[in-house]
Coordinates of C-alpha atoms and ligand atoms in Angstrom, one line a residue:
V25 CA 7.2 -79.7 89.5
M26 CA 4.7 -79.1 86.7
G27 CA 3.1 -76.3 88.6
H28 CA 6.5 -74.7 89.1
L29 CA 7.3 -75.0 85.4
L30 CA 4.0 -73.6 84.2
A31 CA 4.2 -70.7 86.6
G32 CA 6.8 -69.1 84.4
R33 CA 8.7 -65.9 85.1
P34 CA 7.0 -63.5 87.6
R35 CA 5.4 -60.5 85.9
T36 CA 7.2 -57.3 86.7
G37 CA 4.4 -55.1 85.4
T38 CA 6.9 -53.0 83.5
Q39 CA 6.8 -54.9 80.2
V40 CA 3.8 -54.9 77.9
S41 CA 3.7 -58.4 76.4
S42 CA 1.8 -59.1 73.2
G43 CA 3.0 -62.7 72.9
P44 CA 5.8 -64.2 70.9
D45 CA 7.3 -61.8 68.3
P46 CA 7.5 -63.2 64.7
R47 CA 10.4 -62.5 62.5
P48 CA 9.9 -59.1 60.8
N49 CA 9.8 -60.7 57.3
V50 CA 7.0 -63.0 58.3
K51 CA 5.1 -60.2 60.1
R52 CA 5.0 -58.3 56.8
L53 CA 3.8 -61.3 54.7
L54 CA 0.1 -61.2 53.7
P55 CA -1.8 -64.4 53.6
Y56 CA -2.2 -66.0 50.1
R57 CA -5.9 -65.6 49.7
T58 CA -7.9 -64.9 46.5
P59 CA -11.7 -64.6 46.4
R60 CA -13.1 -67.9 45.1
P61 CA -16.9 -67.5 45.0
E62 CA -19.0 -70.5 43.7
V63 CA -19.5 -69.9 40.0
K64 CA -20.5 -71.9 36.9
T65 CA -17.3 -71.1 35.0
R66 CA -14.1 -71.0 37.1
L67 CA -11.3 -69.5 35.1
D68 CA -9.3 -67.7 37.8
A69 CA -6.5 -70.1 38.9
N70 CA -4.8 -71.5 35.7
E71 CA -6.0 -74.9 36.6
S72 CA -6.9 -77.6 34.1
P73 CA -10.7 -78.1 33.7
I74 CA -10.2 -81.9 34.1
V75 CA -8.0 -84.7 35.3
P76 CA -7.1 -86.1 31.9
P77 CA -9.3 -89.1 30.7
G78 CA -8.3 -92.4 32.3
I79 CA -5.9 -90.9 34.8
G80 CA -8.4 -90.2 37.6
K81 CA -9.6 -93.8 37.6
R82 CA -6.1 -95.3 37.6
I83 CA -5.1 -93.1 40.5
I84 CA -8.1 -94.3 42.6
E85 CA -7.4 -97.9 41.8
Q86 CA -3.7 -97.5 42.6
V87 CA -4.3 -95.6 45.8
S88 CA -6.7 -98.3 47.1
Q89 CA -3.7 -100.6 47.1
L90 CA -1.5 -98.4 49.2
E91 CA -0.6 -99.1 52.8
L92 CA -1.3 -95.7 54.2
N93 CA 0.0 -96.7 57.6
R94 CA 3.5 -96.8 56.1
Y95 CA 5.7 -93.9 55.2
P96 CA 6.0 -93.3 51.4
S97 CA 8.1 -95.8 49.6
R98 CA 11.6 -94.6 48.7
A99 CA 11.7 -97.2 45.9
R100 CA 8.6 -95.7 44.3
L101 CA 10.0 -92.2 44.7
S102 CA 13.2 -93.2 42.9
E103 CA 11.2 -94.8 40.2
L104 CA 9.2 -91.7 39.7
A105 CA 12.3 -89.5 39.6
G106 CA 13.7 -91.9 37.0
A107 CA 10.6 -91.8 34.9
I108 CA 10.4 -87.9 35.0
G109 CA 14.1 -87.7 34.2
A110 CA 13.6 -90.1 31.2
M111 CA 10.8 -87.9 30.0
H112 CA 13.2 -85.0 29.7
G113 CA 16.3 -87.0 28.6
L114 CA 17.9 -86.6 32.1
S115 CA 18.9 -89.1 34.8
E116 CA 17.1 -89.8 38.1
S117 CA 19.7 -87.9 40.0
E118 CA 18.8 -84.7 38.2
V119 CA 15.2 -84.7 39.4
V120 CA 14.2 -83.0 42.6
L121 CA 10.7 -83.7 43.7
G122 CA 8.5 -81.3 45.6
N123 CA 5.2 -80.9 47.3
G124 CA 4.0 -78.7 44.4
S125 CA 6.6 -76.7 42.6
N126 CA 6.1 -74.0 45.2
E127 CA 8.0 -76.2 47.6
V128 CA 10.8 -76.5 45.1
L129 CA 11.0 -72.7 45.0
L130 CA 11.2 -72.6 48.8
A131 CA 13.9 -75.3 48.9
I132 CA 16.0 -73.3 46.5
H133 CA 15.8 -70.3 48.9
L134 CA 16.6 -72.5 51.9
A135 CA 19.7 -73.8 50.2
Y136 CA 21.0 -70.7 48.3
G137 CA 19.1 -67.7 49.7
G138 CA 18.6 -66.6 53.3
P139 CA 19.8 -63.7 55.4
G140 CA 22.5 -61.5 53.8
R141 CA 21.6 -62.8 50.3
R142 CA 19.5 -61.4 47.5
A143 CA 17.0 -62.8 45.0
V144 CA 16.0 -61.0 41.9
Y145 CA 12.8 -61.4 40.0
F146 CA 11.2 -59.3 37.2
E147 CA 7.8 -57.8 37.9
P148 CA 5.1 -58.4 37.0
T149 CA 5.6 -62.1 37.7
Y150 CA 4.5 -64.9 39.9
T151 CA 4.0 -63.5 43.5
V152 CA 5.4 -66.6 45.2
Y153 CA 9.0 -65.6 44.3
S154 CA 8.7 -62.7 46.7
A155 CA 6.9 -64.8 49.3
V156 CA 9.5 -67.6 49.4
S157 CA 12.2 -64.9 49.6
M158 CA 10.5 -63.3 52.7
L159 CA 10.0 -66.7 54.3
A160 CA 13.6 -67.8 53.9
G161 CA 15.0 -64.4 54.8
T162 CA 16.4 -63.7 51.3
K163 CA 16.3 -60.0 50.4
P164 CA 13.8 -59.7 47.5
V165 CA 14.9 -57.4 44.7
A166 CA 12.1 -56.7 42.2
L167 CA 13.3 -55.3 38.8
G168 CA 11.0 -54.2 36.0
R169 CA 10.1 -55.5 32.6
L170 CA 9.6 -53.6 29.4
D171 CA 6.2 -52.7 27.9
D172 CA 5.9 -56.0 26.1
F173 CA 6.9 -57.7 29.5
S174 CA 10.2 -58.8 28.2
I175 CA 13.2 -58.6 30.5
P176 CA 15.8 -55.9 29.5
E177 CA 19.4 -56.9 29.4
V178 CA 20.3 -54.1 31.8
A179 CA 18.2 -55.9 34.4
I180 CA 20.4 -58.9 34.1
E181 CA 23.5 -56.7 34.4
E182 CA 21.9 -55.2 37.5
A183 CA 21.3 -58.7 39.0
G184 CA 25.1 -59.3 38.5
R185 CA 26.0 -55.9 39.9
I186 CA 24.1 -56.5 43.2
G187 CA 25.5 -60.1 43.4
A188 CA 22.2 -61.9 43.4
S189 CA 22.3 -65.4 44.8
I190 CA 19.1 -66.4 43.0
V191 CA 17.5 -65.0 39.8
H192 CA 13.9 -66.1 39.0
L193 CA 12.9 -66.4 35.4
C194 CA 9.4 -67.6 34.5
S195 CA 8.7 -68.6 30.9
P196 CA 5.9 -68.4 29.9
N197 CA 5.5 -65.7 32.6
N198 CA 2.6 -65.7 35.0
P199 CA 0.5 -63.6 34.6
T200 CA 1.6 -61.9 31.4
G201 CA 1.9 -65.1 29.3
N202 CA 5.0 -64.1 27.3
E203 CA 8.0 -66.4 26.8
D204 CA 11.6 -65.4 27.2
P205 CA 13.3 -65.5 23.8
E206 CA 15.0 -68.7 22.8
G207 CA 18.4 -69.1 24.6
F208 CA 17.6 -66.3 27.1
A209 CA 17.9 -68.4 30.2
A210 CA 21.2 -70.0 28.9
M211 CA 22.5 -66.5 28.3
V212 CA 21.6 -65.4 31.9
A213 CA 23.1 -68.5 33.4
A214 CA 26.4 -67.9 31.5
A215 CA 26.4 -64.2 32.5
L216 CA 25.8 -65.0 36.2
P217 CA 27.9 -68.2 36.8
N218 CA 27.7 -67.8 40.6
T219 CA 24.0 -67.3 40.7
V220 CA 21.3 -70.0 40.8
V221 CA 19.1 -69.2 37.8
V222 CA 15.6 -70.6 38.4
V223 CA 13.6 -71.1 35.2
D224 CA 10.0 -71.7 36.2
E225 CA 8.4 -73.6 33.3
A226 CA 5.1 -74.3 35.0
Y227 CA 3.4 -73.3 31.7
A228 CA 6.0 -74.4 29.2
P229 CA 3.8 -77.3 28.0
F230 CA 1.5 -74.7 26.4
G231 CA 4.3 -72.7 24.8
K232 CA 6.2 -72.7 21.6
D233 CA 9.6 -73.4 23.1
S234 CA 9.6 -76.6 25.2
G235 CA 12.7 -75.4 27.0
I236 CA 15.0 -77.4 29.3
T237 CA 18.0 -79.6 28.9
E238 CA 20.8 -77.6 27.1
L239 CA 20.5 -75.3 30.1
L240 CA 21.4 -77.9 32.6
A241 CA 24.9 -78.0 31.2
G242 CA 25.5 -74.7 33.1
E243 CA 25.3 -76.4 36.5
N244 CA 23.7 -73.2 37.9
V245 CA 20.3 -73.7 36.5
V246 CA 17.2 -75.2 38.0
V247 CA 14.2 -75.8 35.7
V248 CA 11.0 -76.0 37.7
R249 CA 7.9 -77.9 36.4
T250 CA 4.6 -78.9 37.9
F251 CA 1.8 -81.5 37.6
S252 CA -0.7 -78.8 38.6
K253 CA -1.5 -77.3 35.2
A254 CA -1.5 -79.4 32.0
A255 CA -1.5 -82.7 34.0
G256 CA -4.6 -81.5 35.9
L257 CA -3.4 -82.5 39.4
A258 CA -3.4 -79.1 41.3
G259 CA -5.2 -80.8 44.1
L260 CA -2.4 -83.3 44.7
R261 CA 0.6 -80.9 45.0
I262 CA 3.4 -82.4 42.9
G263 CA 6.1 -80.4 41.2
Y264 CA 9.8 -80.9 40.4
G265 CA 13.1 -79.2 39.7
L266 CA 15.6 -80.4 37.1
A267 CA 19.2 -79.6 38.0
A268 CA 22.6 -81.1 37.4
G269 CA 25.4 -82.3 39.7
R270 CA 26.1 -80.5 43.0
L271 CA 23.1 -78.2 42.6
A272 CA 20.7 -81.1 42.5
E273 CA 22.4 -82.8 45.5
T274 CA 22.2 -79.7 47.5
L275 CA 18.6 -79.1 46.7
K276 CA 17.6 -82.6 47.7
K277 CA 19.0 -82.0 51.2
S278 CA 16.8 -78.9 51.5
F279 CA 13.4 -80.7 51.9
L280 CA 12.0 -82.3 55.0
P281 CA 11.8 -86.1 54.9
Y282 CA 8.8 -87.6 53.1
N283 CA 7.8 -84.3 51.6
L284 CA 5.9 -86.1 48.8
D285 CA 3.1 -88.3 50.1
A286 CA 2.4 -91.8 48.8
V287 CA -0.8 -90.8 47.0
S288 CA 1.0 -88.0 45.1
I289 CA 3.9 -90.4 44.2
E290 CA 1.5 -92.9 42.6
A291 CA -0.6 -90.2 40.9
A292 CA 2.5 -88.6 39.3
S293 CA 3.8 -91.9 38.2
I294 CA 0.6 -92.6 36.4
C295 CA 0.7 -89.1 34.8
V296 CA 4.1 -89.8 33.4
E297 CA 2.8 -93.1 31.8
E298 CA -0.2 -91.3 30.4
A299 CA 1.7 -88.5 28.8
S300 CA -0.2 -88.7 25.6
A301 CA -3.6 -88.1 27.4
I302 CA -2.0 -85.0 28.9
R303 CA -0.7 -83.8 25.6
E304 CA -4.3 -83.9 24.2
V305 CA -5.5 -81.7 27.0
E306 CA -2.6 -79.3 26.4
E307 CA -3.6 -79.0 22.8
V308 CA -7.3 -78.3 23.6
L309 CA -6.3 -75.7 26.1
S310 CA -3.8 -74.0 23.8
K311 CA -6.5 -73.7 21.2
E312 CA -9.1 -72.3 23.7
R313 CA -6.5 -69.8 24.8
D314 CA -6.2 -68.5 21.3
R315 CA -10.0 -68.3 21.0
I316 CA -10.1 -66.3 24.2
F317 CA -7.4 -64.0 23.0
A318 CA -9.2 -63.4 19.6
S319 CA -12.5 -62.7 21.4
I320 CA -11.0 -60.1 23.6
E321 CA -9.2 -58.5 20.7
G322 CA -12.5 -58.2 19.0
H323 CA -13.6 -55.6 21.5
P324 CA -12.0 -52.2 20.5
S325 CA -12.2 -51.0 24.2
L326 CA -10.1 -53.9 25.4
I327 CA -6.5 -55.0 25.1
A328 CA -5.3 -58.7 25.3
Y329 CA -1.6 -59.6 25.6
P330 CA -0.4 -62.5 23.5
S331 CA 0.1 -65.6 25.6
S332 CA 2.1 -68.9 25.3
A333 CA 0.4 -70.2 28.5
N334 CA -3.0 -71.5 29.4
F335 CA -4.3 -68.0 30.3
V336 CA -4.6 -64.5 28.8
L337 CA -3.9 -61.2 30.5
F338 CA -6.4 -58.5 29.5
G339 CA -8.1 -55.3 30.5
P340 CA -9.4 -52.0 29.2
Q341 CA -7.2 -50.3 26.6
G342 CA -4.1 -49.0 28.3
A343 CA -4.1 -51.7 31.0
G344 CA -0.6 -53.1 31.9
R345 CA 1.3 -50.3 30.3
A346 CA 4.2 -49.0 32.3
Q347 CA 3.1 -45.3 32.0
A348 CA -0.2 -46.1 33.7
D349 CA 1.6 -47.7 36.6
D350 CA 1.6 -44.8 39.0
D351 CA -1.3 -46.1 41.0
S352 CA -2.3 -42.7 42.3
S353 CA -2.6 -41.1 38.9
S354 CA -6.2 -40.5 37.6
E355 CA -5.4 -42.7 34.5
A356 CA -4.5 -45.6 36.8
R357 CA -7.5 -45.1 38.9
S358 CA -9.9 -45.1 36.0
L359 CA -8.2 -48.2 34.4
N360 CA -8.6 -50.1 37.7
D361 CA -12.2 -48.9 38.0
S362 CA -13.1 -50.2 34.6
A363 CA -11.2 -53.5 35.2
K364 CA -13.1 -54.0 38.4
K365 CA -16.4 -53.3 36.6
L366 CA -15.4 -55.9 34.0
W367 CA -14.5 -58.4 36.7
E368 CA -17.9 -57.8 38.5
G369 CA -19.8 -57.9 35.2
L370 CA -18.2 -61.4 34.4
L371 CA -19.0 -62.6 37.9
E372 CA -22.7 -61.5 37.5
S373 CA -22.8 -64.0 34.6
S374 CA -21.1 -66.6 36.8
V375 CA -17.7 -66.4 35.2
L376 CA -14.8 -66.0 37.6
V377 CA -11.4 -64.5 36.4
R378 CA -8.5 -63.2 38.4
D379 CA -8.3 -59.6 39.4
C380 CA -4.7 -58.6 38.9
T381 CA -5.1 -54.9 39.4
A382 CA -3.3 -54.8 42.7
W383 CA -0.2 -56.7 41.4
P384 CA 2.8 -54.5 40.7
G385 CA 2.9 -53.3 37.1
L386 CA -0.6 -54.6 36.3
T387 CA -2.8 -51.6 36.5
G388 CA -6.2 -52.4 35.0
C389 CA -5.4 -56.0 34.4
L390 CA -7.4 -59.2 34.7
R391 CA -6.3 -62.7 33.8
V392 CA -8.5 -65.4 32.4
S393 CA -7.5 -69.1 32.3
A394 CA -8.3 -71.4 29.3
G395 CA -10.8 -74.1 29.9
F396 CA -13.0 -76.3 27.7
P397 CA -14.8 -75.0 24.6
D398 CA -18.1 -74.6 26.4
Q399 CA -16.4 -72.5 29.1
T400 CA -14.8 -70.3 26.4
D401 CA -18.3 -69.8 24.9
H402 CA -19.6 -68.8 28.3
F403 CA -16.7 -66.4 28.8
I404 CA -17.2 -64.8 25.4
E405 CA -20.9 -64.3 26.0
A406 CA -20.4 -62.9 29.5
L407 CA -17.6 -60.6 28.3
G408 CA -19.8 -59.2 25.6
E409 CA -22.5 -58.4 28.2
A410 CA -20.0 -56.9 30.7
V411 CA -18.5 -54.7 28.0
A412 CA -21.9 -53.5 26.9
R413 CA -22.9 -52.7 30.4
I414 CA -19.8 -50.6 31.0
V415 CA -20.0 -48.7 27.7
T416 CA -23.7 -47.8 28.2
Ligands
LIG514 N1 5.0 -71.4 39.1 C1 4.1 -70.6 38.5 C2 4.6 -69.6 37.5 C3 2.8 -70.8 38.8 O1 1.9 -70.0 38.3 C4 2.4 -71.7 39.8 C5 0.9 -72.0 40.1 N2 0.1 -70.9 40.3 C6 3.3 -72.5 40.4 C7 4.7 -72.3 40.0 C8 3.0 -73.4 41.5 O2 2.5 -74.5 41.2 P1 2.4 -75.8 42.1 O3 2.9 -75.4 43.5 O4 0.9 -76.1 42.2 O5 3.2 -76.8 41.5

């Protein structure tokens, strides 16, 4: 019988087979890969330079008690959701936990996007919004930002006109660093009552406006947060969405069972208890971000964009301006050339930053993440040398 089953259909010789055919959306996706050479100072991925003091040790102790032969405990998961909710003045039922906030973004698309539906985002922004759209089959619609990277009101009107099922906001925005004005997300949610408005606050702990709650009243808002940045646990993949009522219930159904592993549940629970240690790291990183910004501004040949996150977007003067965005123009080519020389120059001094020149709307742009003071010192020194090399 096996032999018969394995024999398959006879080949007719008329069809050229290249194996199973993936969905067109998936075929078009590029793998998420960024160069990560070994360097002394790694400032390319908006990670925290450390697991906050005390937390790492507690995680290891706690993990050693776990029964890893068992599926993750639902009771511990509920307790974690309750603790996160309490941190934001919300209830356990309003917290949706994900394997990194990326998984929350995907779940939103599985639940509210998909074939025949559209998702709007405002470029330049976090590239995963287009990736989750493609994966879920949602039609991605990229609208532009203004020169200061703010979102024009006409773009919100456009999202309404095309009947977007999902609108992605990101505040502070990655990789530009700017925050949406106070009340902006609430305004969008009110203007688009039948749209899920996703407010990605991965970097909000570094910002001026700590966001959240009043928004959830709208019942069409999901605020997305992560333990990967300020809490220093990018290696463990823990994120969450905050949403009210039916939206939260629907999202919870859109994950596979046991999406959060037992180690991550314990680690996140410890982080919530150690909020003040995390707060201290946030303060250090925000200060270092401001030092980085000032040091770039000190070079007349460079531009730095003001940031409320733990990173700074920068490049040669003119980088990131809309008029330089026609990639084939000679201005764009020369901006990208100079930016790449800067990137290489920094790497020669063993400092790694992110090359954003290929991202839509980011001609000539690089992004540097904030680290500890000695890493800022290294960056400042390396930047000085790289600039001098380009100028001479
Ligand atoms: N949102 C934004 C804006 C991000 O920059 C990132 C991390 N690069 C994430 C979400 C995802 O974070 P994680 O999946 O690690 O929670």
